[in-house]
Amino acid sequence: MQHSAVPELAHTQPRPIHWVATATAVAGVVALSSVLQPDPATAAQAAGPQSRTAPAPAFTTPPDPASAAFPIDCGPVKALVVKKATGDLDGDGRPETVAVVHCDAPMGTPPDGVYVLTRAKETGAPRVVATLVDPKDRRTVTDFALRDGAVLATLLGYSTSDVPSCCPDVKQSAKWRWKNGSFIRSAPAGTGNA
């Protein structure tokens, strides 16, 4: 057997002071590691299915009036969308749809309603947010368009309740524009009653 040329090392015989020094060093490393933390992890752990809340969708397609519920009483017949136009009327970057609707009556000239549709924030379903022309007012919409953020229409109506439904005797041009949280109606310049 060969003997070491180095005398026996002091640490081969542990003494209580060695244990105290080792415990102090470990405590120092633990304390320092609690101060110096790495950046938070950004990768998701694949520990089974996880449920997450998706951000609210930003709807960029205009609402479809065919699937909307309009506030019009048609009795046994259905409501019929006869005209529609789309555009961003309130400046929020999302298009609205304006629909001209009347009851699908087998004869006569049913009065029109003009409704503004937007999408519900949560579901995206079309919903009516404004009634520009109420069918109870007995108006028929002829010309209809969206221009420069405004709704334009020509309305045919009646001067009195004695005028027969077949023969409207009042013609008005109307213009609606979104202002201060609601649609404000005005008549375009140079228009009047017929």
C-alpha positions as a Python dict, from the first residue, in 0.01 Angstrom:
ca = {
    (1, 'M'): (0, 0, 0),
    (2, 'Q'): (122, 337, -93),
    (3, 'H'): (108, 618, 157),
    (4, 'S'): (10, 969, 64),
    (5, 'A'): (277, 1230, 67),
    (6, 'V'): (23, 1481, 197),
    (7, 'P'): (-52, 1464, 565),
    (8, 'E'): (-405, 1384, 665),
    (9, 'L'): (-638, 1662, 574),
    (10, 'A'): (-822, 1843, 845),
    (11, 'H'): (-1161, 1798, 683),
    (12, 'T'): (-1150, 1423, 689),
    (13, 'Q'): (-1236, 1439, 1054),
    (14, 'P'): (-1560, 1646, 1075),
    (15, 'R'): (-1606, 1849, 1383),
    (16, 'P'): (-1910, 2050, 1501),
    (17, 'I'): (-1766, 2372, 1362),
    (18, 'H'): (-1764, 2215, 1013),
    (19, 'W'): (-2135, 2136, 1041),
    (20, 'V'): (-2211, 2490, 1153),
    (21, 'A'): (-2012, 2634, 863),
    (22, 'T'): (-2190, 2405, 612),
    (23, 'A'): (-2534, 2494, 752),
    (24, 'T'): (-2450, 2866, 736),
    (25, 'A'): (-2336, 2835, 374),
    (26, 'V'): (-2655, 2648, 271),
    (27, 'A'): (-2872, 2905, 449),
    (28, 'G'): (-2686, 3183, 265),
    (29, 'V'): (-2746, 3015, -73),
    (30, 'V'): (-3118, 2970, 2),
    (31, 'A'): (-3153, 3332, 116),
    (32, 'L'): (-2969, 3461, -189),
    (33, 'S'): (-3179, 3247, -425),
    (34, 'S'): (-3500, 3397, -283),
    (35, 'V'): (-3372, 3744, -373),
    (36, 'L'): (-3238, 3656, -717),
    (37, 'Q'): (-3539, 3501, -893),
    (38, 'P'): (-3551, 3420, -1265),
    (39, 'D'): (-3812, 3588, -1487),
    (40, 'P'): (-4158, 3427, -1472),
    (41, 'A'): (-4213, 3140, -1710),
    (42, 'T'): (-4422, 3218, -2016),
    (43, 'A'): (-4476, 2873, -2161),
    (44, 'A'): (-4791, 2687, -2061),
    (45, 'Q'): (-4754, 2353, -1892),
    (46, 'A'): (-4934, 2063, -2059),
    (47, 'A'): (-5083, 1926, -1740),
    (48, 'G'): (-5421, 1833, -1882),
    (49, 'P'): (-5712, 2032, -2021),
    (50, 'Q'): (-5729, 2395, -1922),
    (51, 'S'): (-6015, 2638, -1965),
    (52, 'R'): (-5939, 2990, -2073),
    (53, 'T'): (-6156, 3288, -2138),
    (54, 'A'): (-6117, 3404, -2495),
    (55, 'P'): (-6106, 3776, -2561),
    (56, 'A'): (-6429, 3928, -2687),
    (57, 'P'): (-6441, 3890, -3064),
    (58, 'A'): (-6422, 4202, -3273),
    (59, 'F'): (-6702, 4165, -3523),
    (60, 'T'): (-6610, 4323, -3854),
    (61, 'T'): (-6893, 4184, -4065),
    (62, 'P'): (-7223, 4370, -4062),
    (63, 'P'): (-7517, 4211, -3876),
    (64, 'D'): (-7749, 4002, -4093),
    (65, 'P'): (-8108, 4132, -4073),
    (66, 'A'): (-8244, 3791, -4178),
    (67, 'S'): (-8170, 3658, -3828),
    (68, 'A'): (-8283, 3965, -3630),
    (69, 'A'): (-8599, 4000, -3422),
    (70, 'F'): (-8770, 4327, -3519),
    (71, 'P'): (-9017, 4510, -3293),
    (72, 'I'): (-9298, 4487, -3547),
    (73, 'D'): (-9633, 4312, -3492),
    (74, 'C'): (-9723, 4118, -3806),
    (75, 'G'): (-9986, 3886, -3659),
    (76, 'P'): (-10000, 3558, -3852),
    (77, 'V'): (-9761, 3673, -4130),
    (78, 'K'): (-9386, 3720, -4100),
    (79, 'A'): (-9174, 4034, -4109),
    (80, 'L'): (-9001, 4086, -4443),
    (81, 'V'): (-8674, 4277, -4495),
    (82, 'V'): (-8730, 4471, -4819),
    (83, 'K'): (-8418, 4692, -4821),
    (84, 'K'): (-8091, 4700, -4632),
    (85, 'A'): (-7765, 4893, -4628),
    (86, 'T'): (-7452, 4867, -4417),
    (87, 'G'): (-7193, 5113, -4292),
    (88, 'D'): (-7023, 5246, -3979),
    (89, 'L'): (-7278, 5496, -3851),
    (90, 'D'): (-7137, 5568, -3505),
    (91, 'G'): (-6764, 5578, -3588),
    (92, 'D'): (-6662, 5280, -3373),
    (93, 'G'): (-6500, 5093, -3663),
    (94, 'R'): (-6768, 4822, -3674),
    (95, 'P'): (-7042, 4826, -3940),
    (96, 'E'): (-7411, 4857, -3859),
    (97, 'T'): (-7697, 4743, -4081),
    (98, 'V'): (-8004, 4956, -4148),
    (99, 'A'): (-8307, 4753, -4258),
    (100, 'V'): (-8641, 4855, -4404),
    (101, 'V'): (-8897, 4600, -4283),
    (102, 'H'): (-9270, 4548, -4327),
    (103, 'C'): (-9520, 4270, -4274),
    (104, 'D'): (-9550, 4024, -4562),
    (105, 'A'): (-9917, 4112, -4623),
    (106, 'P'): (-10094, 3931, -4910),
    (107, 'M'): (-10243, 4258, -5038),
    (108, 'G'): (-10228, 4631, -4982),
    (109, 'T'): (-9926, 4842, -4893),
    (110, 'P'): (-9812, 4760, -4541),
    (111, 'P'): (-9625, 5040, -4362),
    (112, 'D'): (-9248, 5017, -4328),
    (113, 'G'): (-9026, 5027, -4025),
    (114, 'V'): (-8663, 5137, -4045),
    (115, 'Y'): (-8432, 4975, -3788),
    (116, 'V'): (-8062, 5005, -3704),
    (117, 'L'): (-7891, 4677, -3617),
    (118, 'T'): (-7561, 4612, -3447),
    (119, 'R'): (-7400, 4297, -3307),
    (120, 'A'): (-7432, 4198, -2942),
    (121, 'K'): (-7086, 4224, -2782),
    (122, 'E'): (-7096, 3879, -2623),
    (123, 'T'): (-7258, 3664, -2893),
    (124, 'G'): (-7236, 3863, -3214),
    (125, 'A'): (-7609, 3812, -3275),
    (126, 'P'): (-7784, 4098, -3455),
    (127, 'R'): (-7993, 4323, -3231),
    (128, 'V'): (-8204, 4632, -3293),
    (129, 'V'): (-8053, 4942, -3132),
    (130, 'A'): (-8271, 5213, -3288),
    (131, 'T'): (-8606, 5255, -3465),
    (132, 'L'): (-8584, 5537, -3718),
    (133, 'V'): (-8934, 5490, -3864),
    (134, 'D'): (-9207, 5315, -3666),
    (135, 'P'): (-9463, 5119, -3872),
    (136, 'K'): (-9736, 5274, -3654),
    (137, 'D'): (-9661, 5606, -3828),
    (138, 'R'): (-9797, 5460, -4158),
    (139, 'R'): (-9497, 5550, -4376),
    (140, 'T'): (-9363, 5375, -4684),
    (141, 'V'): (-8992, 5404, -4764),
    (142, 'T'): (-8907, 5454, -5132),
    (143, 'D'): (-8549, 5581, -5183),
    (144, 'F'): (-8309, 5451, -4921),
    (145, 'A'): (-7929, 5476, -4882),
    (146, 'L'): (-7638, 5521, -4642),
    (147, 'R'): (-7401, 5805, -4734),
    (148, 'D'): (-7118, 5963, -4537),
    (149, 'G'): (-7232, 5806, -4209),
    (150, 'A'): (-7596, 5915, -4252),
    (151, 'V'): (-7916, 5727, -4332),
    (152, 'L'): (-8116, 5887, -4615),
    (153, 'A'): (-8473, 5795, -4707),
    (154, 'T'): (-8778, 5922, -4889),
    (155, 'L'): (-9096, 5864, -4688),
    (156, 'L'): (-9446, 5849, -4831),
    (157, 'G'): (-9729, 5912, -4587),
    (158, 'Y'): (-10071, 6059, -4531),
    (159, 'S'): (-10185, 6407, -4436),
    (160, 'T'): (-10489, 6273, -4245),
    (161, 'S'): (-10633, 5938, -4143),
    (162, 'D'): (-10906, 5991, -4407),
    (163, 'V'): (-10657, 5944, -4695),
    (164, 'P'): (-10687, 5587, -4834),
    (165, 'S'): (-10388, 5355, -4779),
    (166, 'C'): (-10350, 5311, -5154),
    (167, 'C'): (-10275, 5674, -5217),
    (168, 'P'): (-10018, 5849, -4994),
    (169, 'D'): (-10036, 6226, -5035),
    (170, 'V'): (-9726, 6335, -4840),
    (171, 'K'): (-9365, 6289, -4955),
    (172, 'Q'): (-9076, 6375, -4722),
    (173, 'S'): (-8701, 6336, -4739),
    (174, 'A'): (-8540, 6240, -4412),
    (175, 'K'): (-8184, 6212, -4290),
    (176, 'W'): (-8061, 6054, -3967),
    (177, 'R'): (-7713, 6095, -3824),
    (178, 'W'): (-7557, 5956, -3504),
    (179, 'K'): (-7487, 6242, -3265),
    (180, 'N'): (-7428, 6246, -2888),
    (181, 'G'): (-7543, 5886, -2839),
    (182, 'S'): (-7859, 5882, -3054),
    (183, 'F'): (-7985, 5920, -3408),
    (184, 'I'): (-8098, 6276, -3485),
    (185, 'R'): (-8344, 6324, -3771),
    (186, 'S'): (-8327, 6617, -4009),
    (187, 'A'): (-8450, 6689, -4358),
    (188, 'P'): (-8178, 6740, -4621),
    (189, 'A'): (-8161, 7090, -4767),
    (190, 'G'): (-8407, 7164, -5045),
    (191, 'T'): (-8662, 6900, -4952),
    (192, 'G'): (-9019, 6928, -4845),
    (193, 'N'): (-9367, 6788, -4879),
    (194, 'A'): (-9510, 6690, -5214),
}
